[in-house]
């Protein structure tokens, strides 16, 4: 189906044309017509399937058709689990909403506290936010939720995984009743806990399910290497040497410590790499992502939590340096490549500790991942090691002598003489 076949306002069609969209993706074809009818929608779809455009197009259409007198109170709310996802949704909204006279405001922690506060006070139409800071402003009565007409919950499953579900429920309870607003929920899986959220806060939601294998199998070339843990980095060096087409690579690991260690080794071998993790200041995180998008960084090493919401065109390869423990994370990871109809390659390294998760991953995919054992010439052993960090000696006290303990007094009040030995 083409977008021109839908009954959309000309302002929305203008933004769709600017974005270069012509035909609907499966999740768009299933969810947009339902949303245009005013129905609540609970959709299962992976990242990279066009779900952001699906709810933005539906949201813009609703707000344009139900115009109301100018008011500082927001009319719609989009909630997402990460700052990066909020930024990406706003970037997509800027393009798709270029023909709409609607004010979109991102709200997230880490930057511009007073600037965001001022923007809310001056009035916005759509808030795109992570739950934490939004609740902060709400409790200060910076804005009101009484006039919300539509709400979107993006990546609902991650709201649970990242511990935001309590904040999410708090905000949903402050909205108008579910029969007085439209709600759209998007999640990688419509499991029991996600559907309980839908039953509690949605008005008989229409379910849309897009199977994971439709997302991953067709456009992503997958390969898995069985390798020992000590051989993973030599094999990675061999793969990089053999494939000069690795221009923009996302490397996934399971821990922040492993991410930092891997980046040090890549840098030691003259690869431009950086870590993205949850504790990096927001401005630095955005700068790293911008450098990766611009090609000034070739490798971005991330954990699953930190990488949520990353939307970067032209990622040539995804490398699962550590095989994920959650099957859904595998689908999410390799969905970072082959976006918007492009092709990509996903390489996984299964070591002796993490290979036990392979069966669950393949069961979730509904297919076997092509696998092999690397040959001797696939490894590079003469790579450079990072310079060892020198320990900074502790500053000496008392002219190099050990710190003296307090002298004890003898009975009768006389001090004990300290030996020079």
Coordinates of C-alpha atoms in Angstrom, one line a residue:
X1 CA 0.0 0.0 0.0
X2 CA 1.1 3.5 -0.8
X3 CA 0.8 6.5 1.6
X4 CA -1.3 8.3 -1.1
X5 CA -4.0 5.6 -0.7
X6 CA -4.5 6.7 2.9
X7 CA -6.9 9.4 3.9
X8 CA -4.2 11.8 5.3
X9 CA -4.2 15.6 5.5
X10 CA -2.1 17.4 2.9
X11 CA 0.2 18.7 5.6
X12 CA 1.1 15.1 6.7
X13 CA 1.5 14.0 3.1
X14 CA 4.0 16.8 2.6
X15 CA 6.1 15.5 5.5
X16 CA 5.9 12.0 4.2
X17 CA 7.1 13.1 0.8
X18 CA 10.0 15.1 2.4
X19 CA 11.0 11.9 4.3
X20 CA 11.1 10.0 1.0
X21 CA 8.5 7.4 2.1
X22 CA 6.2 6.0 -0.6
X23 CA 5.1 2.5 0.5
X24 CA 4.0 1.4 3.9
X25 CA 6.0 -1.2 5.9
X26 CA 4.0 -4.1 7.4
X27 CA 3.7 -2.5 10.8
X28 CA 2.5 0.7 9.2
X29 CA 0.0 -1.0 6.9
X30 CA -1.5 -2.8 9.9
X31 CA -1.4 -0.1 12.6
X32 CA -2.0 3.3 10.8
X33 CA -5.5 2.5 9.4
X34 CA -6.6 1.3 12.9
X35 CA -5.2 4.4 14.5
X36 CA -6.9 6.7 11.9
X37 CA -10.2 5.2 13.0
X38 CA -9.5 6.3 16.5
X39 CA -8.9 2.9 17.9
X40 CA -6.3 2.0 20.5
X41 CA -3.4 0.0 19.1
X42 CA -1.0 -2.4 20.8
X43 CA 1.7 -3.4 18.2
X44 CA 4.5 -5.9 18.3
X45 CA 7.3 -4.6 16.1
X46 CA 11.1 -4.5 16.2
X47 CA 13.2 -1.4 15.8
X48 CA 13.8 -0.5 12.2
X49 CA 10.4 -1.5 10.9
X50 CA 8.9 2.0 10.6
X51 CA 7.0 2.0 13.8
X52 CA 8.1 5.6 14.7
X53 CA 6.7 6.9 11.5
X54 CA 3.5 4.8 12.1
X55 CA 2.6 6.6 15.4
X56 CA 3.8 10.0 14.3
X57 CA 1.7 10.0 11.1
X58 CA -1.3 8.8 13.1
X59 CA -0.7 11.4 15.8
X60 CA -0.3 14.3 13.5
X61 CA -3.4 13.4 11.6
X62 CA -5.5 13.2 14.7
X63 CA -4.3 16.5 16.1
X64 CA -4.8 18.3 12.7
X65 CA -8.3 17.0 12.3
X66 CA -9.3 17.8 15.8
X67 CA -8.1 21.4 16.0
X68 CA -8.8 23.4 19.1
X69 CA -8.1 27.0 20.4
X70 CA -4.5 27.7 21.2
X71 CA -3.5 26.6 24.7
X72 CA -0.2 26.1 26.5
X73 CA -1.3 22.6 27.7
X74 CA 0.1 19.7 25.7
X75 CA -2.3 17.7 23.5
X76 CA -0.3 14.5 23.1
X77 CA 2.4 12.6 25.0
X78 CA 5.0 10.2 23.6
X79 CA 7.0 8.3 26.3
X80 CA 10.2 6.4 25.5
X81 CA 12.7 4.6 27.8
X82 CA 16.0 6.3 26.7
X83 CA 17.3 9.8 25.9
X84 CA 18.6 8.7 22.6
X85 CA 15.2 7.3 21.5
X86 CA 13.6 10.6 22.5
X87 CA 16.1 12.6 20.4
X88 CA 15.5 10.2 17.4
X89 CA 11.7 10.5 17.7
X90 CA 11.9 14.3 17.7
X91 CA 14.3 14.2 14.7
X92 CA 11.8 12.1 12.8
X93 CA 8.9 14.3 13.9
X94 CA 10.8 17.4 12.6
X95 CA 10.8 15.8 9.1
X96 CA 7.4 14.2 9.1
X97 CA 5.8 17.2 10.7
X98 CA 7.5 19.8 8.6
X99 CA 4.1 20.8 7.0
X100 CA 2.2 20.7 10.3
X101 CA 2.0 23.7 12.7
X102 CA 2.6 21.6 15.8
X103 CA 5.2 22.3 18.5
X104 CA 7.1 19.2 19.6
X105 CA 9.3 19.3 22.7
X106 CA 11.8 16.7 23.9
X107 CA 12.1 16.2 27.7
X108 CA 14.9 14.1 29.2
X109 CA 17.5 14.3 31.9
X110 CA 21.2 15.4 31.6
X111 CA 20.8 18.7 29.7
X112 CA 19.0 22.0 29.6
X113 CA 16.9 21.8 32.7
X114 CA 15.7 25.4 32.7
X115 CA 15.4 25.5 28.9
X116 CA 13.1 22.5 28.8
X117 CA 11.2 24.0 31.8
X118 CA 10.7 27.3 30.0
X119 CA 9.6 25.5 26.8
X120 CA 6.9 23.7 28.7
X121 CA 5.7 26.9 30.3
X122 CA 5.4 28.7 27.0
X123 CA 3.3 25.9 25.6
X124 CA 3.8 22.8 23.4
X125 CA 1.5 20.5 21.4
X126 CA 3.4 17.2 21.8
X127 CA 5.8 16.2 24.5
X128 CA 8.3 13.4 23.8
X129 CA 9.9 12.3 27.1
X130 CA 11.6 9.9 29.3
X131 CA 9.4 9.4 32.4
X132 CA 11.8 10.7 35.2
X133 CA 12.3 14.3 34.3
X134 CA 8.7 14.6 33.0
X135 CA 7.4 13.7 36.5
X136 CA 9.8 16.2 38.0
X137 CA 8.2 19.0 35.9
X138 CA 4.7 17.7 36.5
X139 CA 5.1 17.7 40.3
X140 CA 6.2 21.3 40.0
X141 CA 3.0 22.1 38.0
X142 CA 5.0 23.4 35.1
X143 CA 2.4 21.8 32.7
X144 CA -0.9 20.0 32.9
X145 CA -1.9 16.6 31.5
X146 CA -5.6 17.3 31.7
X147 CA -6.0 18.0 27.9
X148 CA -4.0 15.1 26.5
X149 CA -5.9 13.6 23.6
X150 CA -3.4 10.9 22.6
X151 CA -0.6 9.0 24.2
X152 CA 2.1 6.8 22.7
X153 CA 4.2 4.3 24.7
X154 CA 7.3 3.3 22.6
X155 CA 9.3 0.2 23.4
X156 CA 7.1 -0.7 26.3
X157 CA 9.0 -3.9 27.1
X158 CA 12.1 -1.8 27.8
X159 CA 10.1 0.3 30.2
X160 CA 10.0 -2.8 32.4
X161 CA 13.6 -3.9 31.7
X162 CA 15.0 -0.5 32.7
X163 CA 12.9 -0.1 35.8
X164 CA 10.7 2.8 34.5
X165 CA 7.3 1.0 34.8
X166 CA 6.4 2.6 38.1
X167 CA 7.0 6.1 36.7
X168 CA 5.1 5.2 33.6
X169 CA 2.1 4.0 35.6
X170 CA 2.2 7.2 37.6
X171 CA 2.0 9.3 34.5
X172 CA -0.7 7.2 32.9
X173 CA -2.9 7.6 36.0
X174 CA -2.6 11.4 35.7
X175 CA -4.0 11.4 32.1
X176 CA -7.7 11.7 31.2
X177 CA -9.6 8.3 31.3
X178 CA -8.7 5.8 28.6
X179 CA -12.1 6.2 26.9
X180 CA -11.4 10.0 26.6
X181 CA -8.1 9.6 24.8
X182 CA -6.4 7.4 22.2
X183 CA -3.5 5.2 23.2
X184 CA -0.9 3.5 21.0
X185 CA 1.6 1.0 22.5
X186 CA 4.6 -0.4 20.6
X187 CA 6.8 -3.2 21.9
X188 CA 9.3 -5.8 20.7
X189 CA 7.0 -8.3 22.4
X190 CA 3.5 -8.4 23.6
X191 CA 4.2 -10.6 26.5
X192 CA 2.0 -11.0 29.6
X193 CA 3.3 -8.0 31.5
X194 CA 3.0 -5.7 28.5
X195 CA -0.5 -6.8 27.8
X196 CA -1.4 -6.3 31.5
X197 CA -0.4 -2.7 31.0
X198 CA -2.5 -2.5 27.9
X199 CA -5.6 -4.0 29.6
X200 CA -5.2 -1.5 32.5
X201 CA -4.7 1.7 30.5
X202 CA -6.1 1.1 27.0
X203 CA -9.6 0.9 25.6
X204 CA -9.9 -2.6 24.1
X205 CA -6.7 -2.3 22.1
X206 CA -6.4 -3.8 18.6
X207 CA -3.4 -6.1 18.5
X208 CA -0.9 -5.9 15.6
X209 CA 1.9 -8.5 15.5
X210 CA 4.8 -8.4 13.1
X211 CA 6.9 -11.6 13.5
X212 CA 10.6 -11.1 14.3
X213 CA 11.7 -13.3 11.4
X214 CA 10.1 -11.0 8.9
X215 CA 12.4 -8.3 10.3
X216 CA 15.7 -10.0 10.4
X217 CA 15.9 -12.9 8.0
X218 CA 15.3 -11.3 4.7
X219 CA 17.8 -8.4 4.6
X220 CA 20.4 -9.3 7.2
X221 CA 23.1 -11.8 6.3
X222 CA 23.8 -13.7 9.5
X223 CA 26.9 -15.7 10.4
X224 CA 28.1 -17.2 13.7
X225 CA 31.6 -18.3 14.6
X226 CA 32.2 -20.9 17.4
X227 CA 35.3 -19.6 19.1
X228 CA 37.0 -19.7 22.5
X229 CA 36.9 -16.6 24.6
X230 CA 40.7 -16.0 24.3
X231 CA 40.4 -16.2 20.5
X232 CA 37.6 -13.7 20.1
X233 CA 39.7 -10.6 19.6
X234 CA 42.3 -12.3 17.3
X235 CA 39.3 -13.5 15.2
X236 CA 37.8 -10.0 15.2
X237 CA 41.2 -8.6 13.9
X238 CA 41.2 -11.2 11.2
X239 CA 37.7 -10.4 10.1
X240 CA 38.5 -6.7 10.0
X241 CA 41.6 -7.3 7.9
X242 CA 39.7 -9.5 5.4
X243 CA 36.7 -7.3 5.0
X244 CA 37.6 -3.6 4.2
X245 CA 33.9 -2.9 3.8
X246 CA 33.5 -2.6 7.6
X247 CA 33.0 1.1 7.5
X248 CA 30.4 1.7 10.2
X249 CA 30.2 -1.1 12.7
X250 CA 28.2 -1.5 15.9
X251 CA 29.8 -3.9 18.4
X252 CA 27.7 -5.3 21.2
X253 CA 29.0 -6.7 24.5
X254 CA 27.2 -7.7 27.6
X255 CA 29.0 -5.5 30.2
X256 CA 30.3 -2.0 30.4
X257 CA 33.7 -3.3 31.6
X258 CA 34.0 -5.5 28.5
X259 CA 33.0 -2.5 26.3
X260 CA 35.8 -0.3 27.7
X261 CA 38.4 -3.1 27.5
X262 CA 37.5 -3.8 23.8
X263 CA 37.7 -0.1 22.8
X264 CA 41.1 0.1 24.4
X265 CA 42.3 -2.8 22.2
X266 CA 40.7 -1.4 19.1
X267 CA 42.3 2.0 19.6
X268 CA 45.7 0.3 20.2
X269 CA 45.4 -1.2 16.7
X270 CA 44.6 2.2 15.2
X271 CA 40.8 1.8 14.8
X272 CA 38.6 4.8 15.6
X273 CA 36.3 3.5 18.3
X274 CA 34.3 4.8 21.3
X275 CA 32.1 3.4 24.1
X276 CA 28.5 4.4 24.6
X277 CA 27.3 3.6 28.1
X278 CA 24.6 4.8 30.5
X279 CA 26.8 6.8 32.8
X280 CA 28.4 9.0 30.1
X281 CA 27.1 12.6 30.2
X282 CA 24.3 13.3 27.7
X283 CA 26.3 15.9 25.8
X284 CA 29.2 13.5 25.3
X285 CA 26.8 10.7 24.3
X286 CA 25.3 12.8 21.6
X287 CA 28.7 14.0 20.4
X288 CA 29.9 10.4 20.1
X289 CA 26.7 9.4 18.1
X290 CA 27.2 12.4 15.8
X291 CA 30.8 11.4 15.2
X292 CA 29.7 7.9 14.4
X293 CA 27.0 9.1 12.0
X294 CA 29.5 11.4 10.3
X295 CA 32.1 8.6 9.8
X296 CA 34.7 10.1 12.2
X297 CA 34.3 7.0 14.3
X298 CA 34.2 3.6 12.6
X299 CA 33.3 1.5 15.7
X300 CA 30.7 2.1 18.4
X301 CA 30.9 -0.4 21.2
X302 CA 27.8 -0.6 23.3
X303 CA 25.7 -2.7 25.8
X304 CA 22.1 -3.4 25.2
X305 CA 20.8 -0.8 27.6
X306 CA 23.0 2.0 26.3
X307 CA 22.2 1.2 22.7
X308 CA 18.4 1.4 23.0
X309 CA 17.1 4.0 20.6
X310 CA 20.2 4.3 18.4
X311 CA 18.9 5.0 14.9
X312 CA 21.8 5.4 12.5
X313 CA 21.5 4.9 8.7
X314 CA 24.3 3.1 6.9
X315 CA 25.5 0.7 9.6
X316 CA 27.3 -1.9 7.5
X317 CA 27.9 -4.5 10.2
X318 CA 26.7 -5.5 13.6
X319 CA 29.0 -7.7 15.6
X320 CA 27.8 -9.6 18.6
X321 CA 31.2 -9.8 20.3
X322 CA 29.3 -11.3 23.2
X323 CA 26.3 -13.4 22.4
X324 CA 23.3 -11.9 24.2
X325 CA 21.6 -13.8 27.0
X326 CA 18.1 -12.6 26.0
X327 CA 16.9 -13.8 22.6
X328 CA 14.9 -10.6 22.0
X329 CA 18.2 -8.6 22.3
X330 CA 19.7 -10.5 19.4
X331 CA 16.8 -9.4 17.1
X332 CA 17.1 -5.9 18.4
X333 CA 20.9 -5.8 17.9
X334 CA 21.0 -7.1 14.3
X335 CA 18.1 -4.7 13.5
X336 CA 20.6 -1.9 13.8
X337 CA 21.7 -2.7 10.3
X338 CA 19.6 -3.3 7.1
X339 CA 17.4 -0.4 8.0
X340 CA 14.9 1.2 5.7
X341 CA 15.2 -1.5 3.1
X342 CA 19.0 -1.6 3.0
X343 CA 21.1 -4.7 3.4
X344 CA 23.6 -5.5 6.2
X345 CA 25.6 -8.2 7.9
X346 CA 25.5 -9.5 11.4
X347 CA 28.4 -11.5 12.8
X348 CA 28.2 -13.3 16.1
X349 CA 31.0 -14.8 18.2
X350 CA 29.8 -17.7 20.4
X351 CA 32.4 -18.6 23.1
X352 CA 32.3 -21.5 25.6
X353 CA 30.5 -19.5 28.2
X354 CA 27.7 -17.8 26.1
X355 CA 27.1 -20.5 23.5
X356 CA 24.5 -22.0 25.8
X357 CA 22.1 -19.1 24.9
X358 CA 22.3 -20.0 21.2
X359 CA 19.5 -22.5 21.3
X360 CA 17.0 -20.0 22.8
X361 CA 18.0 -17.4 20.2
X362 CA 17.4 -19.7 17.3
X363 CA 14.2 -20.9 18.8
X364 CA 13.0 -17.3 19.1
X365 CA 14.0 -16.6 15.5
X366 CA 12.4 -19.8 14.2
X367 CA 15.5 -20.6 12.2
X368 CA 19.1 -21.7 12.5
X369 CA 21.9 -19.1 12.3
X370 CA 24.5 -20.2 9.7
X371 CA 27.6 -21.1 11.8
X372 CA 31.1 -22.4 11.3
X373 CA 34.4 -22.9 13.1
X374 CA 37.1 -20.4 12.0
X375 CA 40.3 -21.6 10.2
X376 CA 43.8 -20.9 11.4
X377 CA 44.3 -18.1 8.9
X378 CA 41.2 -16.3 10.1
X379 CA 43.1 -15.2 13.2
X380 CA 45.5 -12.4 13.7
X381 CA 47.8 -12.9 16.7
X382 CA 50.3 -10.1 16.1
X383 CA 47.9 -7.3 17.1
X384 CA 49.1 -4.5 19.4
X385 CA 48.3 -4.7 23.1
X386 CA 47.1 -1.6 24.9
X387 CA 49.8 0.1 27.0
X388 CA 49.6 -1.1 30.6
X389 CA 48.4 1.5 33.0
X390 CA 51.0 2.5 35.6
X391 CA 49.8 2.6 39.1
X392 CA 50.1 6.0 40.7
X393 CA 52.1 5.6 43.9
X394 CA 50.4 6.7 47.1
X395 CA 51.8 10.0 48.4
X396 CA 54.1 9.6 51.3
X397 CA 53.3 11.0 54.7
X398 CA 55.5 12.4 57.3
X399 CA 58.6 12.7 55.1
X400 CA 58.4 9.2 53.8
X401 CA 57.8 7.5 57.2
X402 CA 54.8 5.4 58.0
X403 CA 52.0 7.2 59.7
X404 CA 52.4 7.0 63.4
X405 CA 49.8 5.6 65.6
X406 CA 48.5 7.6 68.6
X407 CA 50.7 6.9 71.6
X408 CA 49.1 5.0 74.4
X409 CA 49.4 6.2 78.0
X410 CA 50.7 4.0 80.8
X411 CA 49.0 3.7 84.0
X412 CA 49.4 6.8 86.1
X413 CA 49.3 9.1 83.1
X414 CA 52.9 8.7 81.9
X415 CA 53.4 8.3 78.1
X416 CA 54.9 5.1 76.7
X417 CA 58.2 5.8 74.9
X418 CA 58.1 4.8 71.2
X419 CA 61.0 2.6 70.0
X420 CA 63.2 3.8 67.1
X421 CA 63.6 0.3 65.8

